[in-house]
């Protein structure tokens, strides 16, 4: 990062093909998904038995039995067992945050290289019993004799205790799902259904074209019979998208978010290798791009701000710190949580009122060139295993910059909880 001792290079990244939940990876779990991508990086960059400074890996939906998932997965990856691992979570920003964690350590000289990664599966979510049964089971565990155990099991037992608790899909503070919140944003910013469907269609077309061109040949490692993302629909059309019913606001007749312009519930994992110039050179590895700077922001969605609007706040801070304008980029990677989220973000940056009143700017940030946005598709077509998306985007953007020879890319990821994680990659 800038103004620090060492530049932080992205050596490269990999991911498994992402897929719909309860399909190809239904029985894999976060451990298997994580081992797969860490192992793929080890293979590609000759890291067998190599001790890295850190493996920061996260999963948003994780079982307690996964323990420290990062450490457990790296122990099965081929890396030296003396490599430390930390498990993290910041919703959809998780693996971009992990890159920031690893990058900061490299930048100040604490470590020389590390991996940032993420995995998620909605095929195997932690389902728990209510507090009453949990207390009963723990008390049974403490009871000394079989008779004591039986007494604890039966005393005051009610069948209702067996009711399982599923992980919530709603924001705890508002009791609204991410889709409900994004519907509110779409209405506030007057984002049409047609514009959302068009963006979704383009995401599928661009991803299909990128696969055809071979762009993903070294980025996507085949897994469990999959070679391409399970969500990709090269045959999708505007007519098919327009025919889909609203997925969240189903009753008012004004809902615009559908299964076609929202991300689907996904399984998958991704990882990137970050290193100092010296470390990479010593190992004969080249740097694709440098992580120049990053910024995280949060919005007050409980009191009216759009839940997924925090990147609109983070990006101007990032630009100001680096003396850049919104137009100073060759690529924009804006995570497509929903098509409407991307469109709200772009509209907010174009709005003089929002930029003045919310962002405290003298002038709007302005428009971006749409030809530079998510050039090889994004989460609508790729899929969105929450914690894996950041590493997927870093790997894609770093390769784009390497292919271009020089240039700069902006990453913007909205997250649950009203946060935004953003970063700049650059190839001088
Ligand atoms: C988490 C963070 O921190 C930040 C974020 O990213 S927030 C974003 C997180 N994402 C979400 O919250 C969205 C989660 N997604 C969902 O809950 C569900 O996918 C959903 C409610 C949007 C849809 O669920 P669903 O109805 O089961 O979808 P699905 O069955 O796949 O599709 C419905 C129909 O649309 C069709 N369809 C979907 N995409 C299509 C496309 N591109 N073209 C044409 N048809 C399409 C399907 O074929 C299906 O048609 P049939 O009913 O005829 O089979």
Short mmCIF file of C-alpha atoms and ligand atoms in Angstrom, two decimals:
data_model
loop_
_atom_site.label_atom_id
_atom_site.label_comp_id
_atom_site.label_asym_id
_atom_site.label_seq_id
_atom_site.Cartn_x
_atom_site.Cartn_y
_atom_site.Cartn_z
CA UNK A 1 0.00 0.00 0.00
CA UNK A 2 1.11 3.57 -0.57
CA UNK A 3 3.13 5.49 1.99
CA UNK A 4 4.36 2.27 3.57
CA UNK A 5 7.69 0.52 3.38
CA UNK A 6 6.85 -2.25 0.95
CA UNK A 7 4.63 -2.62 -2.09
CA UNK A 8 2.16 -5.48 -1.85
CA UNK A 9 1.92 -7.59 -4.96
CA UNK A 10 -0.85 -9.90 -6.11
CA UNK A 11 0.98 -12.95 -7.45
CA UNK A 12 -2.24 -14.57 -8.63
CA UNK A 13 -5.44 -16.26 -7.58
CA UNK A 14 -7.70 -19.22 -8.20
CA UNK A 15 -11.25 -20.23 -7.50
CA UNK A 16 -13.44 -23.23 -7.98
CA UNK A 17 -16.39 -22.78 -10.34
CA UNK A 18 -19.19 -21.27 -8.25
CA UNK A 19 -22.51 -23.09 -8.27
CA UNK A 20 -26.08 -23.06 -7.04
CA UNK A 21 -26.53 -24.46 -3.53
CA UNK A 22 -27.49 -28.12 -3.22
CA UNK A 23 -25.86 -28.99 -6.54
CA UNK A 24 -22.23 -30.02 -7.25
CA UNK A 25 -20.82 -29.09 -3.84
CA UNK A 26 -23.81 -30.14 -1.74
CA UNK A 27 -21.64 -32.51 0.30
CA UNK A 28 -18.34 -30.65 0.26
CA UNK A 29 -18.57 -28.06 3.05
CA UNK A 30 -16.32 -25.09 3.77
CA UNK A 31 -13.36 -27.24 4.78
CA UNK A 32 -13.29 -29.12 1.47
CA UNK A 33 -13.88 -25.97 -0.55
CA UNK A 34 -11.08 -24.16 1.29
CA UNK A 35 -8.58 -27.00 0.99
CA UNK A 36 -9.29 -27.15 -2.74
CA UNK A 37 -8.36 -23.52 -3.47
CA UNK A 38 -5.43 -23.37 -1.03
CA UNK A 39 -4.10 -26.61 -2.52
CA UNK A 40 -4.52 -25.19 -6.04
CA UNK A 41 -2.41 -22.14 -5.11
CA UNK A 42 0.22 -24.41 -3.57
CA UNK A 43 0.39 -26.43 -6.80
CA UNK A 44 0.48 -23.42 -9.10
CA UNK A 45 3.14 -21.45 -7.27
CA UNK A 46 5.29 -24.31 -5.97
CA UNK A 47 4.47 -23.72 -2.30
CA UNK A 48 4.75 -27.33 -1.07
CA UNK A 49 6.26 -27.20 2.41
CA UNK A 50 6.64 -23.41 2.22
CA UNK A 51 5.94 -21.39 5.37
CA UNK A 52 3.84 -18.29 4.65
CA UNK A 53 3.42 -15.40 7.07
CA UNK A 54 -0.37 -15.70 7.24
CA UNK A 55 -3.36 -17.40 5.70
CA UNK A 56 -6.42 -15.23 6.31
CA UNK A 57 -9.50 -17.16 5.22
CA UNK A 58 -13.13 -16.54 6.04
CA UNK A 59 -16.59 -18.00 5.79
CA UNK A 60 -19.73 -16.05 6.51
CA UNK A 61 -21.85 -19.11 7.26
CA UNK A 62 -19.72 -21.47 9.27
CA UNK A 63 -20.13 -24.38 11.64
CA UNK A 64 -18.55 -24.24 15.10
CA UNK A 65 -17.10 -27.65 14.18
CA UNK A 66 -15.07 -25.95 11.43
CA UNK A 67 -12.92 -24.70 14.31
CA UNK A 68 -10.30 -22.24 13.02
CA UNK A 69 -11.19 -23.00 9.40
CA UNK A 70 -8.15 -21.17 7.97
CA UNK A 71 -5.68 -23.10 10.08
CA UNK A 72 -7.42 -26.45 9.60
CA UNK A 73 -7.63 -25.99 5.83
CA UNK A 74 -4.03 -24.87 5.41
CA UNK A 75 -2.85 -27.94 7.34
CA UNK A 76 -4.35 -30.04 4.52
CA UNK A 77 -3.20 -27.79 1.68
CA UNK A 78 0.49 -28.70 1.33
CA UNK A 79 1.76 -25.47 2.94
CA UNK A 80 4.25 -25.87 5.78
CA UNK A 81 2.42 -26.75 8.99
CA UNK A 82 4.27 -23.83 10.60
CA UNK A 83 2.09 -21.38 8.61
CA UNK A 84 -0.39 -19.55 10.87
CA UNK A 85 -4.02 -19.13 9.88
CA UNK A 86 -6.78 -16.76 10.96
CA UNK A 87 -10.50 -17.17 10.24
CA UNK A 88 -12.44 -13.98 9.60
CA UNK A 89 -15.85 -12.71 8.48
CA UNK A 90 -17.18 -9.40 7.19
CA UNK A 91 -20.10 -10.72 5.12
CA UNK A 92 -19.49 -10.28 1.38
CA UNK A 93 -16.35 -8.23 1.99
CA UNK A 94 -14.62 -11.07 3.83
CA UNK A 95 -11.88 -12.12 1.44
CA UNK A 96 -11.18 -8.57 0.24
CA UNK A 97 -10.77 -7.73 3.92
CA UNK A 98 -8.45 -10.71 4.23
CA UNK A 99 -6.34 -9.28 1.43
CA UNK A 100 -6.19 -6.00 3.36
CA UNK A 101 -5.13 -7.85 6.54
CA UNK A 102 -2.38 -9.76 4.74
CA UNK A 103 -1.34 -6.70 2.70
CA UNK A 104 -0.99 -4.50 5.77
CA UNK A 105 1.32 -7.07 7.37
CA UNK A 106 3.43 -7.29 4.24
CA UNK A 107 3.51 -3.51 3.84
CA UNK A 108 4.95 -2.91 7.31
CA UNK A 109 7.37 -5.79 7.05
CA UNK A 110 5.77 -8.17 9.56
CA UNK A 111 5.45 -10.90 6.95
CA UNK A 112 6.67 -11.39 3.39
CA UNK A 113 3.82 -13.35 1.84
CA UNK A 114 0.40 -14.68 2.66
CA UNK A 115 -2.87 -15.92 1.26
CA UNK A 116 -6.27 -14.18 1.40
CA UNK A 117 -9.18 -16.50 0.83
CA UNK A 118 -12.86 -17.14 1.39
CA UNK A 119 -15.36 -19.94 1.17
CA UNK A 120 -19.08 -20.24 1.66
CA UNK A 121 -21.75 -22.84 1.23
CA UNK A 122 -25.46 -22.39 1.70
CA UNK A 123 -25.93 -26.13 1.15
CA UNK A 124 -24.82 -26.96 4.67
CA UNK A 125 -25.79 -24.19 7.07
CA UNK A 126 -25.44 -24.51 10.84
CA UNK A 127 -28.86 -25.41 12.24
CA UNK A 128 -28.96 -25.34 16.03
CA UNK A 129 -31.36 -26.26 18.80
CA UNK A 130 -32.92 -23.62 21.05
CA UNK A 131 -31.32 -22.54 24.31
CA UNK A 132 -33.49 -24.81 26.47
CA UNK A 133 -32.43 -28.01 24.73
CA UNK A 134 -28.82 -26.88 24.55
CA UNK A 135 -28.83 -26.37 28.33
CA UNK A 136 -30.43 -29.79 28.80
CA UNK A 137 -27.84 -31.53 26.59
CA UNK A 138 -24.97 -29.84 28.43
CA UNK A 139 -26.46 -30.83 31.77
CA UNK A 140 -26.82 -34.43 30.52
CA UNK A 141 -23.18 -34.33 29.49
CA UNK A 142 -22.20 -33.28 33.02
CA UNK A 143 -24.39 -35.90 34.76
CA UNK A 144 -22.29 -38.76 36.15
CA UNK A 145 -24.44 -41.88 35.86
CA UNK A 146 -26.78 -43.13 33.12
CA UNK A 147 -29.67 -42.75 35.57
CA UNK A 148 -28.75 -39.11 36.28
CA UNK A 149 -28.52 -38.46 32.55
CA UNK A 150 -31.98 -39.94 32.02
CA UNK A 151 -33.43 -37.82 34.83
CA UNK A 152 -31.99 -34.61 33.31
CA UNK A 153 -33.25 -35.68 29.88
CA UNK A 154 -36.82 -36.23 31.01
CA UNK A 155 -37.31 -33.58 33.72
CA UNK A 156 -39.72 -30.98 32.31
CA UNK A 157 -39.00 -32.04 28.74
CA UNK A 158 -41.26 -30.62 26.03
CA UNK A 159 -41.30 -31.74 22.39
CA UNK A 160 -41.19 -28.04 21.44
CA UNK A 161 -37.55 -28.04 22.54
CA UNK A 162 -36.72 -30.10 19.44
CA UNK A 163 -37.65 -27.23 17.13
CA UNK A 164 -34.44 -26.31 15.22
CA UNK A 165 -33.27 -22.72 14.69
CA UNK A 166 -32.11 -21.86 11.17
CA UNK A 167 -29.58 -19.09 10.52
CA UNK A 168 -31.44 -15.84 9.85
CA UNK A 169 -31.68 -14.40 6.36
CA UNK A 170 -32.87 -11.05 7.70
CA UNK A 171 -30.78 -8.19 9.05
CA UNK A 172 -31.19 -8.52 12.84
CA UNK A 173 -31.77 -4.76 13.32
CA UNK A 174 -34.49 -4.36 10.69
CA UNK A 175 -35.83 -7.88 10.20
CA UNK A 176 -35.64 -7.26 6.46
CA UNK A 177 -33.69 -9.45 4.03
CA UNK A 178 -30.94 -8.06 1.84
CA UNK A 179 -33.38 -8.23 -1.07
CA UNK A 180 -36.02 -6.27 0.88
CA UNK A 181 -33.45 -3.58 1.61
CA UNK A 182 -32.28 -3.45 -1.98
CA UNK A 183 -35.89 -3.07 -3.16
CA UNK A 184 -36.11 0.04 -0.96
CA UNK A 185 -32.90 1.37 -2.50
CA UNK A 186 -34.14 0.67 -6.04
CA UNK A 187 -37.31 2.64 -5.32
CA UNK A 188 -35.44 5.53 -3.68
CA UNK A 189 -33.06 5.85 -6.64
CA UNK A 190 -35.73 5.14 -9.29
CA UNK A 191 -33.91 2.16 -10.76
CA UNK A 192 -36.09 0.55 -13.40
CA UNK A 193 -36.69 -3.17 -13.80
CA UNK A 194 -35.44 -2.90 -17.40
CA UNK A 195 -32.11 -1.40 -16.34
CA UNK A 196 -31.63 -4.17 -13.77
CA UNK A 197 -32.44 -6.90 -16.27
CA UNK A 198 -30.14 -5.35 -18.86
CA UNK A 199 -27.25 -5.31 -16.39
CA UNK A 200 -27.92 -8.94 -15.46
CA UNK A 201 -28.04 -9.98 -19.11
CA UNK A 202 -24.73 -8.24 -19.79
CA UNK A 203 -23.13 -9.97 -16.82
CA UNK A 204 -24.03 -13.38 -18.30
CA UNK A 205 -22.89 -12.39 -21.80
CA UNK A 206 -19.57 -11.01 -20.60
CA UNK A 207 -18.86 -14.04 -18.42
CA UNK A 208 -19.71 -16.43 -21.26
CA UNK A 209 -17.42 -14.51 -23.63
CA UNK A 210 -14.59 -14.53 -21.09
CA UNK A 211 -14.86 -18.32 -20.72
CA UNK A 212 -14.85 -18.70 -24.51
CA UNK A 213 -11.75 -16.51 -24.80
CA UNK A 214 -9.88 -18.70 -22.29
CA UNK A 215 -9.54 -15.88 -19.73
CA UNK A 216 -10.54 -18.20 -16.89
CA UNK A 217 -8.41 -21.18 -17.95
CA UNK A 218 -5.89 -20.62 -15.15
CA UNK A 219 -8.19 -18.78 -12.73
CA UNK A 220 -10.89 -21.42 -12.37
CA UNK A 221 -9.86 -24.89 -11.20
CA UNK A 222 -12.34 -27.63 -12.17
CA UNK A 223 -13.96 -29.27 -9.16
CA UNK A 224 -16.50 -32.04 -8.69
CA UNK A 225 -17.22 -32.28 -12.40
CA UNK A 226 -17.74 -28.53 -12.83
CA UNK A 227 -15.59 -26.51 -15.22
CA UNK A 228 -17.69 -23.37 -15.40
CA UNK A 229 -19.93 -21.52 -12.97
CA UNK A 230 -23.27 -23.20 -12.50
CA UNK A 231 -25.19 -19.92 -12.64
CA UNK A 232 -23.96 -18.95 -16.10
CA UNK A 233 -26.85 -18.72 -18.58
CA UNK A 234 -25.44 -17.83 -21.98
CA UNK A 235 -28.94 -18.33 -23.41
CA UNK A 236 -30.64 -15.79 -21.15
CA UNK A 237 -32.60 -13.03 -22.93
CA UNK A 238 -34.24 -9.79 -21.87
CA UNK A 239 -37.62 -11.37 -22.61
CA UNK A 240 -36.92 -14.31 -20.26
CA UNK A 241 -35.65 -11.95 -17.56
CA UNK A 242 -38.65 -9.64 -17.96
CA UNK A 243 -41.01 -12.58 -17.46
CA UNK A 244 -39.68 -13.40 -13.96
CA UNK A 245 -41.82 -12.50 -10.97
CA UNK A 246 -40.51 -10.20 -8.19
CA UNK A 247 -38.56 -12.27 -5.66
CA UNK A 248 -38.86 -9.97 -2.63
CA UNK A 249 -41.58 -7.31 -2.97
CA UNK A 250 -44.17 -9.79 -4.22
CA UNK A 251 -47.40 -8.03 -3.31
CA UNK A 252 -47.23 -4.29 -4.05
CA UNK A 253 -47.00 -4.73 -7.82
CA UNK A 254 -43.92 -2.48 -7.71
CA UNK A 255 -41.21 -5.06 -6.94
CA UNK A 256 -38.33 -5.04 -9.44
CA UNK A 257 -35.82 -7.51 -7.96
CA UNK A 258 -36.13 -11.03 -9.38
CA UNK A 259 -34.19 -14.29 -9.35
CA UNK A 260 -32.62 -13.08 -12.62
CA UNK A 261 -31.28 -9.74 -11.40
CA UNK A 262 -30.34 -10.92 -7.86
CA UNK A 263 -27.46 -13.19 -6.94
CA UNK A 264 -28.45 -16.78 -6.27
CA UNK A 265 -27.62 -18.73 -3.12
CA UNK A 266 -24.19 -20.10 -3.93
CA UNK A 267 -21.38 -22.48 -2.96
CA UNK A 268 -17.73 -21.85 -3.76
CA UNK A 269 -14.28 -20.68 -2.68
CA UNK A 270 -11.46 -18.46 -3.93
CA UNK A 271 -7.93 -17.54 -2.85
CA UNK A 272 -5.14 -15.13 -3.81
CA UNK A 273 -1.42 -15.13 -3.06
CA UNK A 274 0.02 -11.78 -1.93
CA UNK A 275 3.71 -11.05 -1.53
CA UNK A 276 6.44 -8.45 -1.34
CA UNK A 277 8.54 -7.87 -4.47
CA UNK A 278 11.57 -9.44 -2.78
CA UNK A 279 9.77 -12.62 -1.74
CA UNK A 280 8.24 -13.11 -5.18
CA UNK A 281 11.57 -12.46 -6.92
CA UNK A 282 13.39 -14.94 -4.68
CA UNK A 283 10.88 -17.62 -5.65
CA UNK A 284 10.93 -16.70 -9.34
CA UNK A 285 7.31 -15.51 -9.25
CA UNK A 286 5.98 -12.45 -11.04
CA UNK A 287 3.57 -9.84 -9.68
CA UNK A 288 0.37 -9.27 -11.64
CA UNK A 289 -0.67 -6.04 -9.89
CA UNK A 290 -0.17 -4.18 -6.63
CA UNK A 291 -2.74 -3.56 -3.91
CA UNK A 292 -2.29 0.20 -3.60
CA UNK A 293 -4.79 1.12 -0.93
CA UNK A 294 -8.11 0.09 0.62
CA UNK A 295 -10.95 1.69 2.54
CA UNK A 296 -13.91 0.39 4.54
CA UNK A 297 -17.00 2.41 5.44
CA UNK A 298 -20.39 1.85 7.05
CA UNK A 299 -23.80 3.50 6.71
CA UNK A 300 -26.60 4.04 9.23
CA UNK A 301 -29.08 1.73 7.52
CA UNK A 302 -31.13 1.39 10.72
CA UNK A 303 -32.09 5.06 10.42
CA UNK A 304 -32.79 5.24 6.73
CA UNK A 305 -29.62 4.93 4.69
CA UNK A 306 -29.58 2.25 2.00
CA UNK A 307 -28.19 -1.00 3.43
CA UNK A 308 -25.87 -1.64 0.49
CA UNK A 309 -24.75 1.96 -0.10
CA UNK A 310 -21.59 2.01 2.04
CA UNK A 311 -19.24 1.67 -0.97
CA UNK A 312 -20.51 5.08 -2.12
CA UNK A 313 -18.94 6.46 1.07
CA UNK A 314 -15.74 4.40 1.07
CA UNK A 315 -14.75 5.12 -2.53
CA UNK A 316 -14.54 8.95 -2.29
CA UNK A 317 -12.35 8.60 0.81
CA UNK A 318 -10.11 6.22 -1.09
CA UNK A 319 -9.95 8.54 -4.08
CA UNK A 320 -9.16 11.59 -1.94
CA UNK A 321 -6.37 9.83 -0.07
CA UNK A 322 -4.78 8.75 -3.33
CA UNK A 323 -5.33 11.98 -5.28
CA UNK A 324 -7.50 10.22 -7.87
CA UNK A 325 -10.85 10.90 -9.51
CA UNK A 326 -13.52 8.28 -10.17
CA UNK A 327 -12.61 8.42 -13.83
CA UNK A 328 -8.91 7.56 -13.28
CA UNK A 329 -9.47 3.81 -13.64
CA UNK A 330 -9.21 1.31 -16.48
CA UNK A 331 -11.48 -1.21 -14.77
CA UNK A 332 -14.27 -1.08 -12.19
CA UNK A 333 -15.14 -4.26 -10.35
CA UNK A 334 -18.40 -3.54 -8.53
CA UNK A 335 -19.78 -6.67 -6.86
CA UNK A 336 -23.23 -7.38 -8.27
CA UNK A 337 -25.06 -8.34 -5.07
CA UNK A 338 -28.13 -7.23 -7.00
CA UNK A 339 -28.21 -5.39 -10.32
CA UNK A 340 -30.07 -2.63 -8.50
CA UNK A 341 -27.26 -2.25 -5.96
CA UNK A 342 -24.72 -1.52 -8.72
CA UNK A 343 -27.08 0.92 -10.41
CA UNK A 344 -27.90 2.74 -7.14
CA UNK A 345 -24.16 3.11 -6.43
CA UNK A 346 -23.45 4.57 -9.88
CA UNK A 347 -26.44 6.91 -9.64
CA UNK A 348 -25.37 8.14 -6.20
CA UNK A 349 -21.91 9.04 -7.49
CA UNK A 350 -23.56 10.98 -10.34
CA UNK A 351 -25.91 12.84 -7.99
CA UNK A 352 -24.78 16.37 -7.06
CA UNK A 353 -27.21 16.36 -4.12
CA UNK A 354 -26.02 13.04 -2.65
CA UNK A 355 -22.37 13.86 -3.19
CA UNK A 356 -22.81 17.25 -1.50
CA UNK A 357 -25.16 16.33 1.35
CA UNK A 358 -24.03 12.79 2.19
CA UNK A 359 -20.44 12.71 1.00
CA UNK A 360 -19.52 16.35 1.69
CA UNK A 361 -18.11 16.86 -1.80
CA UNK A 362 -18.16 20.10 -3.81
CA UNK A 363 -19.02 18.27 -7.02
CA UNK A 364 -20.45 14.87 -7.91
CA UNK A 365 -17.94 12.07 -8.49
CA UNK A 366 -19.52 11.70 -11.93
CA UNK A 367 -20.09 8.81 -14.29
CA UNK A 368 -17.88 5.91 -15.21
CA UNK A 369 -17.40 4.45 -18.67
CA UNK A 370 -19.80 1.45 -18.70
CA UNK A 371 -17.41 -0.41 -21.01
CA UNK A 372 -14.94 -0.59 -18.10
CA UNK A 373 -17.42 -2.04 -15.60
CA UNK A 374 -17.20 -5.75 -14.66
CA UNK A 375 -15.71 -6.49 -18.06
CA UNK A 376 -15.79 -10.27 -17.63
CA UNK A 377 -19.12 -10.41 -15.77
CA UNK A 378 -19.68 -10.41 -12.03
CA UNK A 379 -21.66 -12.02 -9.25
CA UNK A 380 -25.03 -12.15 -11.07
CA UNK A 381 -23.58 -14.57 -13.61
CA UNK A 382 -20.66 -16.03 -11.62
CA UNK A 383 -22.58 -16.62 -8.39
CA UNK A 384 -21.83 -15.24 -4.96
CA UNK A 385 -20.54 -17.55 -2.21
CA UNK A 386 -20.34 -14.60 0.17
CA UNK A 387 -16.80 -14.84 1.57
CA UNK A 388 -15.29 -15.98 -1.74
CA UNK A 389 -16.35 -13.00 -3.82
CA UNK A 390 -13.55 -10.61 -2.79
CA UNK A 391 -10.76 -13.04 -3.69
CA UNK A 392 -12.54 -13.85 -6.97
CA UNK A 393 -12.58 -10.17 -7.86
CA UNK A 394 -8.95 -9.55 -6.88
CA UNK A 395 -7.79 -12.52 -8.97
CA UNK A 396 -9.84 -11.38 -11.97
CA UNK A 397 -8.73 -7.75 -11.78
CA UNK A 398 -5.05 -8.58 -11.20
CA UNK A 399 -5.07 -10.76 -14.31
CA UNK A 400 -6.84 -8.06 -16.33
CA UNK A 401 -4.18 -5.54 -15.32
CA UNK A 402 -1.38 -7.98 -16.12
CA UNK A 403 -2.83 -8.58 -19.56
CA UNK A 404 -3.23 -4.86 -20.16
CA UNK A 405 0.38 -4.23 -19.18
CA UNK A 406 -0.31 -1.21 -16.99
CA UNK A 407 -3.35 0.44 -15.47
CA UNK A 408 -5.56 0.77 -12.43
CA UNK A 409 -8.70 -0.94 -11.18
CA UNK A 410 -11.24 -0.09 -8.49
CA UNK A 411 -12.91 -2.78 -6.38
CA UNK A 412 -16.19 -2.06 -4.58
CA UNK A 413 -18.05 -4.60 -2.45
CA UNK A 414 -21.20 -3.93 -0.43
CA UNK A 415 -21.86 -6.09 2.61
CA UNK A 416 -24.61 -7.12 4.98
CA UNK A 417 -24.67 -4.94 8.07
CA UNK A 418 -24.41 -1.79 5.95
CA UNK A 419 -20.69 -1.84 5.20
CA UNK A 420 -18.58 -1.38 2.09
CA UNK A 421 -15.08 -2.70 1.38
CA UNK A 422 -13.16 -1.04 -1.45
CA UNK A 423 -9.63 -1.18 -2.84
CA UNK A 424 -7.38 -0.05 -5.65
CA UNK A 425 -5.22 -2.47 -7.66
CA UNK A 426 -2.59 -1.00 -9.89
CA UNK A 427 0.08 -2.11 -12.34
CA UNK A 428 2.57 0.70 -12.88
C1 LIG B 1 -24.24 -10.88 1.85
C2 LIG B 1 -23.59 -9.56 1.77
O1 LIG B 1 -22.84 -9.22 2.68
C3 LIG B 1 -23.83 -8.58 0.65
C4 LIG B 1 -24.55 -9.07 -0.54
O2 LIG B 1 -24.00 -9.52 -1.50
S1 LIG B 1 -26.19 -8.94 -0.49
C5 LIG B 1 -26.73 -10.07 -1.69
C6 LIG B 1 -26.90 -11.42 -1.15
N1 LIG B 1 -27.79 -12.10 -2.01
C7 LIG B 1 -29.08 -12.25 -1.69
O3 LIG B 1 -29.56 -11.85 -0.65
C8 LIG B 1 -29.94 -12.93 -2.71
C9 LIG B 1 -30.11 -14.31 -2.31
N2 LIG B 1 -30.87 -14.99 -3.32
C10 LIG B 1 -32.03 -15.58 -3.04
O4 LIG B 1 -32.52 -15.52 -1.92
C11 LIG B 1 -32.68 -16.36 -4.14
O5 LIG B 1 -31.71 -16.68 -5.11
C12 LIG B 1 -33.84 -15.59 -4.82
C13 LIG B 1 -34.93 -15.33 -3.77
C14 LIG B 1 -33.36 -14.25 -5.40
C15 LIG B 1 -34.40 -16.44 -5.96
O6 LIG B 1 -34.64 -17.71 -5.47
P1 LIG B 1 -35.40 -18.80 -6.36
O7 LIG B 1 -36.75 -18.31 -6.70
O8 LIG B 1 -35.26 -20.09 -5.64
O9 LIG B 1 -34.52 -18.79 -7.67
P2 LIG B 1 -34.47 -19.84 -8.86
O10 LIG B 1 -35.39 -21.00 -8.59
O11 LIG B 1 -33.06 -20.13 -9.13
O12 LIG B 1 -35.03 -19.00 -10.08
C16 LIG B 1 -36.40 -18.69 -10.22
C17 LIG B 1 -36.72 -18.72 -11.69
O13 LIG B 1 -35.95 -17.71 -12.34
C18 LIG B 1 -35.32 -18.26 -13.47
N3 LIG B 1 -34.08 -17.51 -13.72
C19 LIG B 1 -33.13 -17.19 -12.81
N4 LIG B 1 -32.15 -16.49 -13.42
C20 LIG B 1 -32.50 -16.37 -14.72
C21 LIG B 1 -31.89 -15.74 -15.84
N5 LIG B 1 -30.70 -15.10 -15.74
N6 LIG B 1 -32.50 -15.81 -17.03
C22 LIG B 1 -33.70 -16.44 -17.15
N7 LIG B 1 -34.34 -17.06 -16.11
C23 LIG B 1 -33.73 -17.01 -14.91
C24 LIG B 1 -35.07 -19.69 -13.08
O14 LIG B 1 -34.91 -20.53 -14.21
C25 LIG B 1 -36.34 -20.04 -12.35
O15 LIG B 1 -37.34 -20.33 -13.31
P3 LIG B 1 -38.38 -21.54 -13.05
O16 LIG B 1 -39.16 -21.12 -11.83
O17 LIG B 1 -39.17 -21.57 -14.31
O18 LIG B 1 -37.53 -22.74 -12.80
#
